[in-house]
Amino acid sequence: MPSGTQNDNAPVVGVQDLKTHFPVGGGLLSRFTGKREVVHALDGVSLEIMPGQTLAVIGESGSGKSTLGRTILRLQEPTSGTISFRGQDVTRLGREPLRRQRRKMQMVFQNPYSSVNRRNRLTDIIAEPMLVHGIGDAASRRARALDLLELVGLNADFAHRYPHEVSGGQLQRVGIARALATEPDFLVADEPTASLDVSVRAQVMNLLKDLKSELGLTLMFISHDLAVVSYVADRIAVMYLGRIVEIGTRQQLESAPQHPYTQALFKAAPKPDPRRRGKEPAPVGEVPSAINRPSGCHYHPRCPLAMEVCRQEYPVLEVKVGGQQAACHAVPAAEVPAGAVTLPVVPA
Ligand SMILES: Nc1ncnc2c1ncn2[C@@H]1O[C@H](COP(=O)(O)OP(=O)(O)O)[C@@H](O)[C@H]1O
Ligand SMILES: [Mg+2]
């Protein structure tokens, strides 16, 4: 594709075999053995998000959801793998091209209080990304900040207020307005309602959903709350210890989850209700350490279907019955119909 043209059928975001490892060291054991320990926060994730789609990323705490979001936006440098944005490889963009790229990819954070400068007025908070990216002059930035305030459902009375003078839900609206200030194509929302009161969660979710369709945004929505996910997602990716164990459409995963971990997550979750306070889903057992992960399939110690092969080999992510992809030895792969197009075999 020639540069400068946009293909609407191309993914907005694509990642291939993305890995983000954190060396952690200085532990007692490592001092004796001389070996540094590594957290495999992200360990070979591949996915694509198509224009206008919402991909929800779910999984228990520590599964690597935030690291995935941060690495895609390059707020965290990947250890290996590639990240592309509208067909352009952005994995190794230098400082200045990356800064320009950032206009198009923004993040809504979990806790609005810790992600804004408390000494700034709300309009200055919203205008800040425009200032950083050198967009417009002071007057036009201010006018746009007021428009954005209105867009997220806050009237001009809020313009001069400070963060401590508004509620958590109102401040999260400001966080969303700020993320939209540079007219991004792609938003990562990392548990955007988790810190909010139950009463305002649904309002903030509705706002995100409306803005998404109004502005044609592509969204990666990180949450451990399956009720919220059910409300916003087109597709769902399930993560476990740094890897995707299942990915497919919301309907596929909700009606017939294939991976035993996905099944356990959905079983543990109460009926979808966006007003409900989000609880951690609770499959049996504990999440193992991301430093000393179990051999083979990392889920095998908690898995009711575990077989010998599961202790030995990590299962490939493959298409299962139902059409979604899952990584599980115990679930048979979908049969490829005769005459179906298969990937060409690369000669040895
Ligand atoms: N900067 C960091 N240094 C070391 N370990 C980290 C860092 N960030 C995240 N981790 C570890 O990586 C794993 C995944 O974390 P995270 O992406 O925050 O998961 P989630 O968002 O799903 O809860 C966890 O084990 C976490 O402790
Ligand atoms: Mg997180």
XYZ file of C-alpha atoms in Angstrom, residues 178-341:
164
model
C -8.754 14.704 27.046
C -8.127 11.409 25.259
C -10.282 12.671 22.368
C -8.617 16.092 22.157
C -6.143 15.098 19.426
C -8.846 13.346 17.357
C -7.434 9.840 17.783
C -8.501 6.863 15.666
C -7.712 4.373 18.373
C -8.344 4.393 22.123
C -7.156 2.018 24.786
C -9.498 2.190 27.775
C -7.892 0.364 30.703
C -10.591 -0.515 33.244
C -12.116 2.967 32.770
C -14.997 2.365 35.162
C -13.294 0.212 37.776
C -12.614 3.094 40.162
C -16.093 4.618 39.806
C -19.230 4.296 41.884
C -21.686 1.693 40.645
C -24.255 4.438 40.041
C -22.143 6.236 37.416
C -20.529 3.245 35.742
C -23.337 2.697 33.283
C -23.329 6.410 32.357
C -19.618 6.399 31.596
C -19.960 3.146 29.632
C -22.837 4.619 27.638
C -20.788 7.716 26.933
C -17.869 5.645 25.621
C -20.190 3.547 23.504
C -21.946 6.598 22.018
C -18.691 8.407 21.313
C -17.283 5.326 19.692
C -20.083 5.135 17.145
C -20.343 8.925 16.696
C -16.631 9.405 16.091
C -15.960 6.059 14.407
C -13.339 5.106 16.983
C -11.609 1.777 17.237
C -11.376 0.650 20.827
C -9.404 -1.730 22.956
C -11.329 -2.138 26.150
C -9.558 -3.744 29.082
C -11.675 -5.076 31.896
C -12.053 -7.962 34.270
C -15.765 -7.204 34.567
C -17.586 -9.496 32.152
C -20.869 -7.616 32.513
C -19.232 -4.459 31.186
C -17.468 -6.432 28.466
C -20.713 -8.003 27.350
C -22.128 -4.515 26.953
C -19.373 -3.042 24.751
C -17.387 -5.760 23.012
C -17.532 -6.869 19.382
C -14.701 -9.299 19.955
C -13.144 -10.670 23.122
C -9.579 -11.790 23.812
C -8.967 -13.830 26.956
C -5.497 -13.557 28.480
C -3.763 -15.884 30.886
C -0.206 -15.281 32.094
C 0.847 -13.160 29.161
C -0.797 -15.114 26.363
C -4.114 -15.134 24.560
C -5.862 -18.413 25.353
C -9.036 -17.654 23.397
C -10.157 -14.981 20.945
C -13.341 -14.590 18.936
C -16.564 -12.664 18.621
C -18.514 -11.787 21.747
C -21.305 -14.138 20.645
C -18.886 -17.034 20.123
C -17.279 -16.646 23.531
C -20.494 -15.988 25.416
C -22.543 -18.736 23.851
C -19.896 -21.437 23.575
C -16.569 -20.657 25.231
C -14.034 -23.332 24.222
C -11.096 -22.895 26.576
C -11.626 -24.256 30.104
C -10.290 -20.946 31.485
C -12.842 -18.908 29.519
C -15.552 -21.296 30.666
C -14.483 -20.814 34.287
C -14.462 -17.015 33.907
C -17.953 -16.921 32.447
C -19.270 -19.405 34.991
C -17.938 -17.278 37.838
C -19.498 -14.085 36.498
C -23.034 -13.130 37.492
C -25.650 -12.292 34.842
C -24.720 -9.286 32.684
C -25.762 -6.055 34.352
C -23.634 -2.959 33.713
C -24.826 -1.420 36.998
C -23.364 -4.217 39.033
C -20.080 -3.506 40.823
C -17.314 -5.421 39.047
C -15.877 -8.365 40.912
C -12.808 -10.361 40.033
C -13.896 -13.471 38.181
C -12.876 -16.510 40.144
C -11.927 -19.748 38.426
C -10.713 -22.342 40.927
C -7.237 -21.973 42.329
C -4.763 -19.126 42.267
C -3.016 -17.416 39.362
C 0.552 -18.796 39.361
C 3.514 -16.411 39.457
C 4.373 -14.737 36.158
C 8.031 -15.443 36.999
C 7.807 -19.204 37.576
C 5.072 -20.186 35.188
C 3.915 -23.786 35.039
C 5.431 -25.872 32.218
C 3.454 -26.633 29.069
C 0.045 -24.981 29.133
C 0.311 -22.463 31.976
C -3.283 -23.186 32.949
C -2.817 -26.944 33.495
C -2.522 -26.894 37.335
C -5.985 -25.311 37.555
C -7.559 -27.113 34.628
C -10.179 -29.844 35.080
C -9.301 -31.292 31.653
C -5.511 -31.384 32.079
C -3.752 -34.346 30.435
C -0.104 -35.373 30.320
C 0.545 -33.418 27.090
C -0.667 -30.232 28.834
C 2.244 -30.470 31.283
C 4.704 -30.817 28.419
C 3.697 -28.623 25.493
C 2.155 -25.214 25.131
C -0.919 -25.647 22.881
C -1.147 -23.578 19.688
C -3.916 -21.039 19.248
C -6.104 -22.648 16.573
C -9.627 -22.447 15.210
C -12.021 -24.576 17.253
C -15.591 -25.687 16.697
C -17.703 -22.542 16.815
C -15.168 -20.525 14.830
C -13.150 -18.822 17.533
C -9.499 -19.542 18.228
C -8.396 -21.207 21.433
C -5.162 -22.692 22.755
C -6.113 -26.000 24.374
C -5.007 -29.611 23.858
C -8.275 -30.950 25.235
C -10.549 -29.130 22.804
C -10.523 -30.583 19.265
C -9.718 -28.251 16.383
C -12.475 -27.451 13.930
C -12.320 -29.656 10.887
C -11.227 -27.800 7.795
C -13.908 -28.380 5.153
C -12.711 -29.989 1.911
C -11.682 -27.358 -0.614
C -11.220 -24.689 2.045
C -8.398 -22.253 1.518
